[in-house]
Amino acid sequence: AQAALQPSDGSVVETKASPFLSLKSKNEGNTWMIDKFLHQPLDVERYRTDFEALGPDHCGRINGSQAKADLVKSKLPSAVLHR
């Protein structure tokens, strides 16, 4: 059986793995869950200034309204943004 995911910051999350979730397991230090289609870890520093401009809270999270405003600027089709 697969162990439950425990976020390192104590927040409540879904029970499925996410590439955006920093995890801590019994046997490992902090690790990133990487999406099966992502062949290498993201270069976090490349996106840090854009993310910081969104105004994350003290735990480094943004809400849906903050994310939506920036994602709409991407001009991706609605069908892609609604997934």
One Martini backbone bead per residue (centre of mass of N, CA, C, O) as a GRO file, in nm:
protein
   83
    1ALA     BB    1   0.098   0.035   0.019
    2GLN     BB    2   0.053   0.365  -0.002
    3ALA     BB    3   0.158   0.634   0.135
    4ALA     BB    4   0.086   0.909   0.274
    5LEU     BB    5   0.086   1.242   0.219
    6GLN     BB    6   0.334   1.474   0.368
    7PRO     BB    7   0.357   1.786   0.427
    8SER     BB    8   0.612   1.993   0.548
    9ASP     BB    9   0.395   2.241   0.639
   10GLY     BB   10   0.099   2.101   0.726
   11SER     BB   11  -0.087   2.099   0.503
   12VAL     BB   12  -0.378   2.051   0.326
   13VAL     BB   13  -0.421   1.780   0.096
   14GLU     BB   14  -0.433   1.584  -0.135
   15THR     BB   15  -0.375   1.229  -0.201
   16LYS     BB   16  -0.224   1.323  -0.445
   17ALA     BB   17   0.016   1.378  -0.649
   18SER     BB   18   0.239   1.670  -0.691
   19PRO     BB   19   0.461   1.897  -0.845
   20PHE     BB   20   0.386   2.128  -0.600
   21LEU     BB   21   0.488   1.923  -0.369
   22SER     BB   22   0.646   1.916  -0.071
   23LEU     BB   23   0.808   1.632   0.062
   24LYS     BB   24   0.798   1.399   0.347
   25SER     BB   25   0.957   1.111   0.443
   26LYS     BB   26   1.084   0.867   0.632
   27ASN     BB   27   1.340   0.799   0.416
   28GLU     BB   28   1.336   1.109   0.336
   29GLY     BB   29   1.370   1.398   0.234
   30ASN     BB   30   1.309   1.642   0.054
   31THR     BB   31   1.074   1.619  -0.218
   32TRP     BB   32   0.974   1.600  -0.556
   33MET     BB   33   0.694   1.569  -0.733
   34ILE     BB   34   0.697   1.424  -1.052
   35ASP     BB   35   0.571   1.430  -1.333
   36LYS     BB   36   0.552   1.187  -1.581
   37PHE     BB   37   0.621   1.423  -1.814
   38LEU     BB   38   0.863   1.509  -1.641
   39HIS     BB   39   1.216   1.471  -1.697
   40GLN     BB   40   1.276   1.729  -1.518
   41PRO     BB   41   1.338   1.951  -1.307
   42LEU     BB   42   1.261   2.248  -1.218
   43ASP     BB   43   1.363   2.584  -1.255
   44VAL     BB   44   1.284   2.780  -1.002
   45GLU     BB   45   1.447   3.046  -1.049
   46ARG     BB   46   1.311   3.124  -1.323
   47TYR     BB   47   1.012   3.177  -1.154
   48ARG     BB   48   1.034   3.345  -0.888
   49THR     BB   49   0.960   3.644  -0.966
   50ASP     BB   50   0.677   3.581  -1.070
   51PHE     BB   51   0.570   3.455  -0.808
   52GLU     BB   52   0.632   3.691  -0.609
   53ALA     BB   53   0.438   3.895  -0.764
   54LEU     BB   54   0.170   3.743  -0.652
   55GLY     BB   55   0.177   3.716  -0.332
   56PRO     BB   56   0.257   3.517  -0.120
   57ASP     BB   57   0.241   3.369   0.157
   58HIS     BB   58   0.419   3.252   0.434
   59CYS     BB   59   0.403   2.951   0.277
   60GLY     BB   60   0.396   2.997  -0.050
   61ARG     BB   61   0.096   3.076  -0.128
   62ILE     BB   62  -0.176   3.083  -0.357
   63ASN     BB   63  -0.461   3.181  -0.492
   64GLY     BB   64  -0.689   3.157  -0.742
   65SER     BB   65  -0.692   3.461  -0.820
   66GLN     BB   66  -0.389   3.492  -0.858
   67ALA     BB   67  -0.354   3.270  -1.074
   68LYS     BB   68  -0.562   3.359  -1.286
   69ALA     BB   69  -0.444   3.632  -1.371
   70ASP     BB   70  -0.181   3.499  -1.489
   71LEU     BB   71  -0.303   3.277  -1.679
   72VAL     BB   72  -0.458   3.466  -1.871
   73LYS     BB   73  -0.194   3.597  -1.989
   74SER     BB   74  -0.107   3.334  -2.156
   75LYS     BB   75  -0.338   3.263  -2.379
   76LEU     BB   76  -0.474   3.018  -2.323
   77PRO     BB   77  -0.701   2.806  -2.367
   78SER     BB   78  -0.975   2.727  -2.187
   79ALA     BB   79  -0.942   2.416  -2.203
   80VAL     BB   80  -0.665   2.424  -2.058
   81LEU     BB   81  -0.736   2.596  -1.797
   82HIS     BB   82  -0.977   2.382  -1.699
   83ARG     BB   83  -0.793   2.124  -1.608
   0.00000   0.00000   0.00000
